[in-house]
PDB file of C-alpha atoms and ligand atoms in Angstrom:
ATOM      1  CA  UNK A   1     -18.988  16.867 -72.648  1.00  0.00           C
ATOM      2  CA  UNK A   2     -17.244  16.753 -69.260  1.00  0.00           C
ATOM      3  CA  UNK A   3     -17.119  13.512 -67.302  1.00  0.00           C
ATOM      4  CA  UNK A   4     -19.102  13.275 -64.062  1.00  0.00           C
ATOM      5  CA  UNK A   5     -18.081  11.701 -60.747  1.00  0.00           C
ATOM      6  CA  UNK A   6     -20.153  11.114 -57.616  1.00  0.00           C
ATOM      7  CA  UNK A   7     -18.379  10.608 -54.294  1.00  0.00           C
ATOM      8  CA  UNK A   8     -20.347   9.556 -51.210  1.00  0.00           C
ATOM      9  CA  UNK A   9     -19.409  11.052 -47.823  1.00  0.00           C
ATOM     10  CA  UNK A  10     -17.225  13.679 -49.468  1.00  0.00           C
ATOM     11  CA  UNK A  11     -17.724  16.705 -47.230  1.00  0.00           C
ATOM     12  CA  UNK A  12     -14.401  16.037 -45.495  1.00  0.00           C
ATOM     13  CA  UNK A  13     -11.364  13.761 -45.193  1.00  0.00           C
ATOM     14  CA  UNK A  14     -10.767  11.099 -47.876  1.00  0.00           C
ATOM     15  CA  UNK A  15     -13.978  11.798 -49.799  1.00  0.00           C
ATOM     16  CA  UNK A  16     -13.214  15.512 -49.978  1.00  0.00           C
ATOM     17  CA  UNK A  17      -9.708  14.867 -51.293  1.00  0.00           C
ATOM     18  CA  UNK A  18     -11.137  12.520 -53.950  1.00  0.00           C
ATOM     19  CA  UNK A  19     -13.656  15.192 -54.981  1.00  0.00           C
ATOM     20  CA  UNK A  20     -10.898  17.790 -55.250  1.00  0.00           C
ATOM     21  CA  UNK A  21      -8.696  15.471 -57.337  1.00  0.00           C
ATOM     22  CA  UNK A  22     -11.455  14.770 -59.873  1.00  0.00           C
ATOM     23  CA  UNK A  23     -12.278  18.492 -60.099  1.00  0.00           C
ATOM     24  CA  UNK A  24      -8.600  19.184 -60.775  1.00  0.00           C
ATOM     25  CA  UNK A  25      -8.749  16.572 -63.556  1.00  0.00           C
ATOM     26  CA  UNK A  26     -11.695  18.361 -65.193  1.00  0.00           C
ATOM     27  CA  UNK A  27     -14.666  16.316 -63.962  1.00  0.00           C
ATOM     28  CA  UNK A  28     -17.986  17.724 -62.862  1.00  0.00           C
ATOM     29  CA  UNK A  29     -18.267  16.597 -59.259  1.00  0.00           C
ATOM     30  CA  UNK A  30     -21.218  15.462 -57.124  1.00  0.00           C
ATOM     31  CA  UNK A  31     -20.563  15.439 -53.395  1.00  0.00           C
ATOM     32  CA  UNK A  32     -22.837  13.694 -50.912  1.00  0.00           C
ATOM     33  CA  UNK A  33     -23.093  14.124 -47.168  1.00  0.00           C
ATOM     34  CA  UNK A  34     -25.809  13.257 -44.681  1.00  0.00           C
ATOM     35  CA  UNK A  35     -26.181  17.018 -44.239  1.00  0.00           C
ATOM     36  CA  UNK A  36     -27.071  19.269 -47.179  1.00  0.00           C
ATOM     37  CA  UNK A  37     -25.188  22.256 -45.729  1.00  0.00           C
ATOM     38  CA  UNK A  38     -21.981  20.195 -45.347  1.00  0.00           C
ATOM     39  CA  UNK A  39     -22.270  18.941 -48.934  1.00  0.00           C
ATOM     40  CA  UNK A  40     -22.910  22.491 -50.170  1.00  0.00           C
ATOM     41  CA  UNK A  41     -19.976  23.933 -48.204  1.00  0.00           C
ATOM     42  CA  UNK A  42     -17.575  21.312 -49.608  1.00  0.00           C
ATOM     43  CA  UNK A  43     -18.920  21.852 -53.130  1.00  0.00           C
ATOM     44  CA  UNK A  44     -18.437  25.617 -52.800  1.00  0.00           C
ATOM     45  CA  UNK A  45     -14.906  25.240 -51.442  1.00  0.00           C
ATOM     46  CA  UNK A  46     -13.849  23.063 -54.385  1.00  0.00           C
ATOM     47  CA  UNK A  47     -15.912  24.972 -56.947  1.00  0.00           C
ATOM     48  CA  UNK A  48     -14.267  28.249 -55.909  1.00  0.00           C
ATOM     49  CA  UNK A  49     -10.864  26.775 -56.805  1.00  0.00           C
ATOM     50  CA  UNK A  50     -11.790  24.848 -59.965  1.00  0.00           C
ATOM     51  CA  UNK A  51     -14.015  27.312 -61.769  1.00  0.00           C
ATOM     52  CA  UNK A  52     -14.154  25.435 -65.088  1.00  0.00           C
ATOM     53  CA  UNK A  53     -16.141  22.549 -63.610  1.00  0.00           C
ATOM     54  CA  UNK A  54     -19.470  22.239 -61.806  1.00  0.00           C
ATOM     55  CA  UNK A  55     -19.376  20.981 -58.233  1.00  0.00           C
ATOM     56  CA  UNK A  56     -22.690  20.244 -56.559  1.00  0.00           C
ATOM     57  CA  UNK A  57     -23.717  19.008 -53.106  1.00  0.00           C
ATOM     58  CA  UNK A  58     -26.462  16.472 -52.353  1.00  0.00           C
ATOM     59  CA  UNK A  59     -27.900  15.281 -49.026  1.00  0.00           C
ATOM     60  CA  UNK A  60     -27.911  11.487 -48.880  1.00  0.00           C
ATOM     61  CA  UNK A  61     -28.012   8.944 -46.075  1.00  0.00           C
ATOM     62  CA  UNK A  62     -26.607   5.663 -47.316  1.00  0.00           C
ATOM     63  CA  UNK A  63     -28.661   3.811 -44.704  1.00  0.00           C
ATOM     64  CA  UNK A  64     -31.827   4.281 -46.780  1.00  0.00           C
ATOM     65  CA  UNK A  65     -32.048   2.807 -50.315  1.00  0.00           C
ATOM     66  CA  UNK A  66     -34.921   5.164 -51.239  1.00  0.00           C
ATOM     67  CA  UNK A  67     -32.702   8.194 -50.433  1.00  0.00           C
ATOM     68  CA  UNK A  68     -29.936   6.687 -52.568  1.00  0.00           C
ATOM     69  CA  UNK A  69     -32.381   6.221 -55.445  1.00  0.00           C
ATOM     70  CA  UNK A  70     -33.644   9.824 -55.133  1.00  0.00           C
ATOM     71  CA  UNK A  71     -30.103  11.233 -55.075  1.00  0.00           C
ATOM     72  CA  UNK A  72     -28.904   9.343 -58.153  1.00  0.00           C
ATOM     73  CA  UNK A  73     -32.053  10.445 -59.967  1.00  0.00           C
ATOM     74  CA  UNK A  74     -31.273  14.088 -59.105  1.00  0.00           C
ATOM     75  CA  UNK A  75     -27.673  13.653 -60.267  1.00  0.00           C
ATOM     76  CA  UNK A  76     -28.850  12.177 -63.578  1.00  0.00           C
ATOM     77  CA  UNK A  77     -31.392  15.006 -63.998  1.00  0.00           C
ATOM     78  CA  UNK A  78     -28.639  17.570 -63.300  1.00  0.00           C
ATOM     79  CA  UNK A  79     -25.794  16.099 -65.359  1.00  0.00           C
ATOM     80  CA  UNK A  80     -27.306  13.480 -67.702  1.00  0.00           C
ATOM     81  CA  UNK A  81     -24.510  10.975 -67.124  1.00  0.00           C
ATOM     82  CA  UNK A  82     -22.244   9.357 -64.536  1.00  0.00           C
ATOM     83  CA  UNK A  83     -18.725   8.193 -65.359  1.00  0.00           C
ATOM     84  CA  UNK A  84     -17.345   7.325 -61.929  1.00  0.00           C
ATOM     85  CA  UNK A  85     -18.780   6.402 -58.555  1.00  0.00           C
ATOM     86  CA  UNK A  86     -16.455   6.496 -55.566  1.00  0.00           C
ATOM     87  CA  UNK A  87     -18.325   4.745 -52.723  1.00  0.00           C
ATOM     88  CA  UNK A  88     -16.721   6.112 -49.573  1.00  0.00           C
ATOM     89  CA  UNK A  89     -19.296   7.021 -46.869  1.00  0.00           C
ATOM     90  CA  UNK A  90     -19.096   4.571 -43.992  1.00  0.00           C
ATOM     91  CA  UNK A  91     -19.968   4.304 -40.327  1.00  0.00           C
ATOM     92  CA  UNK A  92     -16.863   3.302 -38.310  1.00  0.00           C
ATOM     93  CA  UNK A  93     -18.859   1.213 -35.804  1.00  0.00           C
ATOM     94  CA  UNK A  94     -16.549   1.623 -32.833  1.00  0.00           C
ATOM     95  CA  UNK A  95     -16.762  -0.546 -29.716  1.00  0.00           C
ATOM     96  CA  UNK A  96     -18.830  -3.341 -31.216  1.00  0.00           C
ATOM     97  CA  UNK A  97     -17.611  -6.838 -30.357  1.00  0.00           C
ATOM     98  CA  UNK A  98     -19.222 -10.217 -31.022  1.00  0.00           C
ATOM     99  CA  UNK A  99     -20.368 -10.388 -27.385  1.00  0.00           C
ATOM    100  CA  UNK A 100     -21.773  -6.867 -27.090  1.00  0.00           C
ATOM    101  CA  UNK A 101     -23.268  -5.823 -30.439  1.00  0.00           C
ATOM    102  CA  UNK A 102     -27.024  -5.263 -30.431  1.00  0.00           C
ATOM    103  CA  UNK A 103     -29.233  -5.984 -33.463  1.00  0.00           C
ATOM    104  CA  UNK A 104     -29.813  -2.215 -33.772  1.00  0.00           C
ATOM    105  CA  UNK A 105     -26.068  -1.452 -33.877  1.00  0.00           C
ATOM    106  CA  UNK A 106     -25.504  -4.283 -36.337  1.00  0.00           C
ATOM    107  CA  UNK A 107     -28.284  -3.103 -38.636  1.00  0.00           C
ATOM    108  CA  UNK A 108     -27.091   0.510 -38.545  1.00  0.00           C
ATOM    109  CA  UNK A 109     -23.516  -0.330 -39.544  1.00  0.00           C
ATOM    110  CA  UNK A 110     -24.407  -3.008 -42.089  1.00  0.00           C
ATOM    111  CA  UNK A 111     -27.174  -0.930 -43.644  1.00  0.00           C
ATOM    112  CA  UNK A 112     -25.067   2.239 -43.818  1.00  0.00           C
ATOM    113  CA  UNK A 113     -22.013   0.454 -45.207  1.00  0.00           C
ATOM    114  CA  UNK A 114     -22.621  -2.922 -46.890  1.00  0.00           C
ATOM    115  CA  UNK A 115     -26.158  -2.177 -48.059  1.00  0.00           C
ATOM    116  CA  UNK A 116     -25.374   1.487 -48.683  1.00  0.00           C
ATOM    117  CA  UNK A 117     -22.461   0.666 -50.996  1.00  0.00           C
ATOM    118  CA  UNK A 118     -24.541  -2.053 -52.688  1.00  0.00           C
ATOM    119  CA  UNK A 119     -27.423   0.220 -53.654  1.00  0.00           C
ATOM    120  CA  UNK A 120     -25.187   3.140 -54.620  1.00  0.00           C
ATOM    121  CA  UNK A 121     -23.416   0.738 -56.987  1.00  0.00           C
ATOM    122  CA  UNK A 122     -26.739  -0.535 -58.309  1.00  0.00           C
ATOM    123  CA  UNK A 123     -27.934   3.005 -59.094  1.00  0.00           C
ATOM    124  CA  UNK A 124     -24.599   3.919 -60.695  1.00  0.00           C
ATOM    125  CA  UNK A 125     -24.510   0.717 -62.739  1.00  0.00           C
ATOM    126  CA  UNK A 126     -27.991   1.376 -64.148  1.00  0.00           C
ATOM    127  CA  UNK A 127     -26.808   4.727 -65.548  1.00  0.00           C
ATOM    128  CA  UNK A 128     -23.414   3.392 -66.689  1.00  0.00           C
ATOM    129  CA  UNK A 129     -24.984   0.397 -68.462  1.00  0.00           C
ATOM    130  CA  UNK A 130     -26.897   2.760 -70.755  1.00  0.00           C
ATOM    131  CA  UNK A 131     -23.632   4.618 -71.528  1.00  0.00           C
ATOM    132  CA  UNK A 132     -21.761   1.322 -71.942  1.00  0.00           C
ATOM    133  CA  UNK A 133     -18.950   2.789 -69.857  1.00  0.00           C
ATOM    134  CA  UNK A 134     -18.159   3.631 -66.267  1.00  0.00           C
ATOM    135  CA  UNK A 135     -15.929   2.961 -63.320  1.00  0.00           C
ATOM    136  CA  UNK A 136     -16.770   2.131 -59.733  1.00  0.00           C
ATOM    137  CA  UNK A 137     -14.177   2.580 -56.997  1.00  0.00           C
ATOM    138  CA  UNK A 138     -15.005   1.113 -53.594  1.00  0.00           C
ATOM    139  CA  UNK A 139     -13.215   2.491 -50.554  1.00  0.00           C
ATOM    140  CA  UNK A 140     -12.563  -0.598 -48.457  1.00  0.00           C
ATOM    141  CA  UNK A 141     -10.541  -1.179 -45.315  1.00  0.00           C
ATOM    142  CA  UNK A 142      -7.706  -3.226 -43.889  1.00  0.00           C
ATOM    143  CA  UNK A 143     -10.288  -4.256 -41.267  1.00  0.00           C
ATOM    144  CA  UNK A 144     -11.852  -6.685 -43.756  1.00  0.00           C
ATOM    145  CA  UNK A 145      -8.513  -8.492 -44.021  1.00  0.00           C
ATOM    146  CA  UNK A 146      -7.120  -8.438 -40.461  1.00  0.00           C
ATOM    147  CA  UNK A 147      -8.863  -8.565 -37.055  1.00  0.00           C
ATOM    148  CA  UNK A 148      -8.814  -5.910 -34.365  1.00  0.00           C
ATOM    149  CA  UNK A 149     -11.093  -5.988 -31.314  1.00  0.00           C
ATOM    150  CA  UNK A 150     -14.283  -3.924 -31.153  1.00  0.00           C
ATOM    151  CA  UNK A 151     -14.674  -3.434 -34.925  1.00  0.00           C
ATOM    152  CA  UNK A 152     -16.464  -6.656 -35.862  1.00  0.00           C
ATOM    153  CA  UNK A 153     -19.573  -5.187 -37.513  1.00  0.00           C
ATOM    154  CA  UNK A 154     -17.516  -2.586 -39.391  1.00  0.00           C
ATOM    155  CA  UNK A 155     -15.096  -5.319 -40.504  1.00  0.00           C
ATOM    156  CA  UNK A 156     -17.984  -7.524 -41.651  1.00  0.00           C
ATOM    157  CA  UNK A 157     -19.503  -4.617 -43.578  1.00  0.00           C
ATOM    158  CA  UNK A 158     -16.194  -3.977 -45.336  1.00  0.00           C
ATOM    159  CA  UNK A 159     -15.853  -7.714 -46.058  1.00  0.00           C
ATOM    160  CA  UNK A 160     -19.182  -7.541 -47.875  1.00  0.00           C
ATOM    161  CA  UNK A 161     -17.726  -4.715 -49.963  1.00  0.00           C
ATOM    162  CA  UNK A 162     -14.725  -6.867 -50.985  1.00  0.00           C
ATOM    163  CA  UNK A 163     -17.185  -9.491 -52.245  1.00  0.00           C
ATOM    164  CA  UNK A 164     -19.285  -6.847 -53.976  1.00  0.00           C
ATOM    165  CA  UNK A 165     -16.187  -5.749 -55.915  1.00  0.00           C
ATOM    166  CA  UNK A 166     -15.446  -9.207 -57.349  1.00  0.00           C
ATOM    167  CA  UNK A 167     -19.070  -9.884 -58.257  1.00  0.00           C
ATOM    168  CA  UNK A 168     -19.553  -6.502 -59.928  1.00  0.00           C
ATOM    169  CA  UNK A 169     -16.374  -7.117 -61.942  1.00  0.00           C
ATOM    170  CA  UNK A 170     -17.993 -10.330 -63.237  1.00  0.00           C
ATOM    171  CA  UNK A 171     -21.530  -9.039 -63.790  1.00  0.00           C
ATOM    172  CA  UNK A 172     -20.805  -5.547 -65.126  1.00  0.00           C
ATOM    173  CA  UNK A 173     -17.728  -6.123 -67.288  1.00  0.00           C
ATOM    174  CA  UNK A 174     -19.757  -6.888 -70.406  1.00  0.00           C
ATOM    175  CA  UNK A 175     -21.464  -3.511 -70.059  1.00  0.00           C
ATOM    176  CA  UNK A 176     -18.121  -1.683 -70.125  1.00  0.00           C
ATOM    177  CA  UNK A 177     -18.191  -1.038 -66.380  1.00  0.00           C
ATOM    178  CA  UNK A 178     -15.116  -1.663 -64.220  1.00  0.00           C
ATOM    179  CA  UNK A 179     -15.092  -2.127 -60.441  1.00  0.00           C
ATOM    180  CA  UNK A 180     -12.074  -1.871 -58.166  1.00  0.00           C
ATOM    181  CA  UNK A 181     -11.390  -1.714 -54.445  1.00  0.00           C
ATOM    182  CA  UNK A 182      -8.914   0.371 -52.483  1.00  0.00           C
ATOM    183  CA  UNK A 183      -7.935  -1.368 -49.253  1.00  0.00           C
ATOM    184  CA  UNK A 184      -7.382   1.632 -47.026  1.00  0.00           C
ATOM    185  CA  UNK A 185      -5.504   1.816 -43.736  1.00  0.00           C
ATOM    186  CA  UNK A 186      -3.754   4.367 -41.531  1.00  0.00           C
ATOM    187  CA  UNK A 187      -5.020   7.464 -43.321  1.00  0.00           C
ATOM    188  CA  UNK A 188      -5.002  10.806 -41.527  1.00  0.00           C
ATOM    189  CA  UNK A 189      -8.458  12.304 -41.033  1.00  0.00           C
ATOM    190  CA  UNK A 190      -9.832  15.204 -38.964  1.00  0.00           C
ATOM    191  CA  UNK A 191     -10.318  12.976 -35.905  1.00  0.00           C
ATOM    192  CA  UNK A 192      -6.569  12.484 -35.743  1.00  0.00           C
ATOM    193  CA  UNK A 193      -6.126  16.165 -34.857  1.00  0.00           C
ATOM    194  CA  UNK A 194      -6.942  15.131 -31.280  1.00  0.00           C
ATOM    195  CA  UNK A 195      -3.856  12.884 -31.042  1.00  0.00           C
ATOM    196  CA  UNK A 196      -0.753  14.038 -29.214  1.00  0.00           C
ATOM    197  CA  UNK A 197       2.707  13.764 -30.750  1.00  0.00           C
ATOM    198  CA  UNK A 198       3.308  10.784 -28.436  1.00  0.00           C
ATOM    199  CA  UNK A 199       0.196   9.074 -29.866  1.00  0.00           C
ATOM    200  CA  UNK A 200       1.538   9.617 -33.385  1.00  0.00           C
ATOM    201  CA  UNK A 201       4.943   8.217 -32.508  1.00  0.00           C
ATOM    202  CA  UNK A 202       3.313   5.113 -31.031  1.00  0.00           C
ATOM    203  CA  UNK A 203       1.163   4.578 -34.124  1.00  0.00           C
ATOM    204  CA  UNK A 204       3.934   5.250 -36.606  1.00  0.00           C
ATOM    205  CA  UNK A 205       6.183   2.726 -34.886  1.00  0.00           C
ATOM    206  CA  UNK A 206       3.798  -0.005 -36.111  1.00  0.00           C
ATOM    207  CA  UNK A 207       3.897   1.011 -39.744  1.00  0.00           C
ATOM    208  CA  UNK A 208       6.655  -0.148 -42.114  1.00  0.00           C
ATOM    209  CA  UNK A 209       6.790   3.232 -43.859  1.00  0.00           C
ATOM    210  CA  UNK A 210       6.885   5.030 -40.502  1.00  0.00           C
ATOM    211  CA  UNK A 211       4.287   7.556 -41.634  1.00  0.00           C
ATOM    212  CA  UNK A 212       0.538   7.712 -42.067  1.00  0.00           C
ATOM    213  CA  UNK A 213      -1.100   8.024 -45.482  1.00  0.00           C
ATOM    214  CA  UNK A 214      -3.039  11.168 -46.335  1.00  0.00           C
ATOM    215  CA  UNK A 215      -6.426  11.600 -48.057  1.00  0.00           C
ATOM    216  CA  UNK A 216      -4.571  12.761 -51.194  1.00  0.00           C
ATOM    217  CA  UNK A 217      -2.858   9.345 -51.402  1.00  0.00           C
ATOM    218  CA  UNK A 218      -6.252   7.664 -51.633  1.00  0.00           C
ATOM    219  CA  UNK A 219      -7.497  10.331 -54.058  1.00  0.00           C
ATOM    220  CA  UNK A 220      -4.592   9.688 -56.456  1.00  0.00           C
ATOM    221  CA  UNK A 221      -5.300   5.936 -56.385  1.00  0.00           C
ATOM    222  CA  UNK A 222      -9.038   6.440 -56.891  1.00  0.00           C
ATOM    223  CA  UNK A 223      -8.370   8.685 -59.868  1.00  0.00           C
ATOM    224  CA  UNK A 224      -5.874   6.236 -61.380  1.00  0.00           C
ATOM    225  CA  UNK A 225      -8.317   3.315 -61.029  1.00  0.00           C
ATOM    226  CA  UNK A 226     -11.094   5.232 -62.719  1.00  0.00           C
ATOM    227  CA  UNK A 227      -8.920   6.655 -65.509  1.00  0.00           C
ATOM    228  CA  UNK A 228      -8.169   5.149 -68.923  1.00  0.00           C
ATOM    229  CA  UNK A 229      -4.692   4.256 -67.632  1.00  0.00           C
ATOM    230  CA  UNK A 230      -6.491   1.474 -65.737  1.00  0.00           C
ATOM    231  CA  UNK A 231      -8.790   0.522 -68.633  1.00  0.00           C
ATOM    232  CA  UNK A 232      -8.124  -3.230 -68.291  1.00  0.00           C
ATOM    233  CA  UNK A 233      -8.091  -3.260 -64.466  1.00  0.00           C
ATOM    234  CA  UNK A 234     -11.277  -4.600 -62.880  1.00  0.00           C
ATOM    235  CA  UNK A 235     -11.924  -6.671 -59.761  1.00  0.00           C
ATOM    236  CA  UNK A 236      -8.577  -5.571 -58.350  1.00  0.00           C
ATOM    237  CA  UNK A 237      -7.694  -4.645 -54.764  1.00  0.00           C
ATOM    238  CA  UNK A 238      -5.123  -1.892 -54.338  1.00  0.00           C
ATOM    239  CA  UNK A 239      -3.702  -1.643 -50.822  1.00  0.00           C
ATOM    240  CA  UNK A 240      -2.920   1.918 -49.704  1.00  0.00           C
ATOM    241  CA  UNK A 241      -2.030   1.620 -46.020  1.00  0.00           C
ATOM    242  CA  UNK A 242       1.603   2.640 -45.385  1.00  0.00           C
ATOM    243  CA  UNK A 243       2.344  -1.100 -45.121  1.00  0.00           C
ATOM    244  CA  UNK A 244       0.090  -1.739 -42.108  1.00  0.00           C
ATOM    245  CA  UNK A 245      -1.457  -4.935 -43.447  1.00  0.00           C
ATOM    246  CA  UNK A 246       1.881  -6.630 -44.029  1.00  0.00           C
ATOM    247  CA  UNK A 247       2.650  -6.566 -40.312  1.00  0.00           C
ATOM    248  CA  UNK A 248       1.748  -9.314 -37.871  1.00  0.00           C
ATOM    249  CA  UNK A 249       0.303  -7.156 -35.055  1.00  0.00           C
ATOM    250  CA  UNK A 250       0.938  -8.162 -31.471  1.00  0.00           C
ATOM    251  CA  UNK A 251      -2.054  -9.763 -29.763  1.00  0.00           C
ATOM    252  CA  UNK A 252      -3.642  -7.866 -26.861  1.00  0.00           C
ATOM    253  CA  UNK A 253      -5.106 -10.357 -24.411  1.00  0.00           C
ATOM    254  CA  UNK A 254      -6.798  -7.594 -22.410  1.00  0.00           C
ATOM    255  CA  UNK A 255      -8.587  -6.046 -25.351  1.00  0.00           C
ATOM    256  CA  UNK A 256     -11.980  -6.324 -23.625  1.00  0.00           C
ATOM    257  CA  UNK A 257     -10.886  -3.950 -20.847  1.00  0.00           C
ATOM    258  CA  UNK A 258     -10.047  -1.173 -23.298  1.00  0.00           C
ATOM    259  CA  UNK A 259     -12.550   1.089 -25.036  1.00  0.00           C
ATOM    260  CA  UNK A 260     -11.774   2.427 -28.468  1.00  0.00           C
ATOM    261  CA  UNK A 261     -11.093   6.056 -27.607  1.00  0.00           C
ATOM    262  CA  UNK A 262     -11.737   7.139 -31.180  1.00  0.00           C
ATOM    263  CA  UNK A 263     -15.488   6.664 -30.678  1.00  0.00           C
ATOM    264  CA  UNK A 264     -15.863   9.947 -28.840  1.00  0.00           C
ATOM    265  CA  UNK A 265     -14.135  11.776 -31.691  1.00  0.00           C
ATOM    266  CA  UNK A 266     -16.752  10.770 -34.300  1.00  0.00           C
ATOM    267  CA  UNK A 267     -18.734  13.754 -35.580  1.00  0.00           C
TER     268      UNK A 267
HETATM  269  N1  LIG B   1      -8.924   6.906 -42.248  1.00  0.00           N
HETATM  270  C1  LIG B   1      -8.530   5.644 -42.245  1.00  0.00           C
HETATM  271  O1  LIG B   1      -7.466   5.297 -41.748  1.00  0.00           O
HETATM  272  C2  LIG B   1      -9.375   4.584 -42.898  1.00  0.00           C
HETATM  273  C3  LIG B   1      -8.980   3.245 -42.744  1.00  0.00           C
HETATM  274  C4  LIG B   1      -9.710   2.255 -43.355  1.00  0.00           C
HETATM  275  C5  LIG B   1     -10.803   2.577 -44.133  1.00  0.00           C
HETATM  276  N2  LIG B   1     -11.180   3.865 -44.253  1.00  0.00           N
HETATM  277  C6  LIG B   1     -12.365   4.144 -45.067  1.00  0.00           C
HETATM  278  O2  LIG B   1     -12.206   5.318 -45.808  1.00  0.00           O
HETATM  279  C7  LIG B   1     -13.488   5.936 -46.005  1.00  0.00           C
HETATM  280  C8  LIG B   1     -13.407   7.397 -45.605  1.00  0.00           C
HETATM  281  O3  LIG B   1     -13.061   7.484 -44.236  1.00  0.00           O
HETATM  282  P1  LIG B   1     -12.426   8.790 -43.583  1.00  0.00           P
HETATM  283  O4  LIG B   1     -11.221   8.371 -42.854  1.00  0.00           O
HETATM  284  O5  LIG B   1     -12.320   9.848 -44.624  1.00  0.00           O
HETATM  285  O6  LIG B   1     -13.487   9.121 -42.440  1.00  0.00           O
HETATM  286  P2  LIG B   1     -14.883   9.840 -42.327  1.00  0.00           P
HETATM  287  O7  LIG B   1     -14.832  11.236 -42.812  1.00  0.00           O
HETATM  288  O8  LIG B   1     -15.320   9.594 -40.942  1.00  0.00           O
HETATM  289  O9  LIG B   1     -15.882   8.959 -43.226  1.00  0.00           O
HETATM  290  C9  LIG B   1     -16.406   9.328 -44.458  1.00  0.00           C
HETATM  291  C10 LIG B   1     -17.784   9.926 -44.375  1.00  0.00           C
HETATM  292  O10 LIG B   1     -18.778   8.920 -44.205  1.00  0.00           O
HETATM  293  C11 LIG B   1     -19.941   9.582 -43.742  1.00  0.00           C
HETATM  294  N3  LIG B   1     -20.595   8.737 -42.712  1.00  0.00           N
HETATM  295  C12 LIG B   1     -20.197   8.476 -41.475  1.00  0.00           C
HETATM  296  N4  LIG B   1     -21.081   7.693 -40.833  1.00  0.00           N
HETATM  297  C13 LIG B   1     -22.074   7.453 -41.712  1.00  0.00           C
HETATM  298  C14 LIG B   1     -23.283   6.731 -41.662  1.00  0.00           C
HETATM  299  N5  LIG B   1     -23.721   6.127 -40.579  1.00  0.00           N
HETATM  300  N6  LIG B   1     -24.028   6.700 -42.777  1.00  0.00           N
HETATM  301  C15 LIG B   1     -23.645   7.347 -43.882  1.00  0.00           C
HETATM  302  N7  LIG B   1     -22.519   8.066 -43.990  1.00  0.00           N
HETATM  303  C16 LIG B   1     -21.753   8.109 -42.914  1.00  0.00           C
HETATM  304  C17 LIG B   1     -19.529  10.920 -43.136  1.00  0.00           C
HETATM  305  O11 LIG B   1     -20.014  11.976 -43.949  1.00  0.00           O
HETATM  306  P3  LIG B   1     -21.168  13.017 -43.427  1.00  0.00           P
HETATM  307  O12 LIG B   1     -21.031  13.170 -41.946  1.00  0.00           O
HETATM  308  O13 LIG B   1     -20.856  14.263 -44.176  1.00  0.00           O
HETATM  309  O14 LIG B   1     -22.445  12.388 -43.841  1.00  0.00           O
HETATM  310  C18 LIG B   1     -18.016  10.868 -43.224  1.00  0.00           C
HETATM  311  O15 LIG B   1     -17.415  12.106 -43.487  1.00  0.00           O
HETATM  312  C19 LIG B   1     -14.495   5.114 -45.210  1.00  0.00           C
HETATM  313  O16 LIG B   1     -15.123   4.204 -46.086  1.00  0.00           O
HETATM  314  C20 LIG B   1     -13.621   4.375 -44.220  1.00  0.00           C
HETATM  315  O17 LIG B   1     -14.194   3.155 -43.821  1.00  0.00           O
HETATM  316  C21 LIG B   1     -10.504   4.884 -43.642  1.00  0.00           C
END
């Protein structure tokens, strides 16, 4: 029987690369997106390349626990098992500072990210407990470890995910379930296509490796963490960020006069 992976927010960027990697490794793959047609298009694209595996798309909004429950039920009905969950879908929550964030903005980001990851993990763990095996990979962020202005709710949501990782390692280990976190930073995604070469040069100058990471770099790490090669690794945090987090960034006193330009690029 083939192994089964579910990746949230996998219609593009990091999630898509993770889905492709697991398909290449012979897994049946479940892709979620908030939009059914996006999930289906990604599933078709990967399925057309890896014809020996089944790739299926599911509509799921991580903001709503009942939608998460329904989706995992469908996945179990379709495949009868779940070996790996890669929790990846997240709202970037741009331009939210401690002084400006509304309760509605806070709830949206925290519910989509912290609560969304939590209940995806709960649903996965219920299935994996019955199998007495499984691996959960949480896609985290350097923002939970270092501060940048205007990302406070996103950073807090990712901090909750770091805590979730440690606690799942403790609670789920005896059921044969491992949990690990990838601390992600400086990874190219489709929004970066809007940057000029000068923007890239400016960004790269801040990174010890002088280059951005790519979705495939995260996909390789996610696959390693869920594979038997990592069978005794649980509760770990693997940093994949081109070295960003090791750098003491210069402080910008005028941060509150600058909007995060990436906000308008969000799809
Ligand atoms: N790229 C980086 O440098 C970087 C750095 C640190 C952390 N990360 C983390 O890496 C993961 C993937 O990010 P990415 O760079 O590949 O960007 P991304 O494509 O923008 O994010 C992943 C997916 O999350 C889904 N999503 C967005 N807002 C959502 C919401 N409110 N509720 C539910 N789902 C939502 C979207 O899928 P649909 O539109 O199809 O639903 C989106 O494609 C995220 O967890 C992100 O926090 C990335």
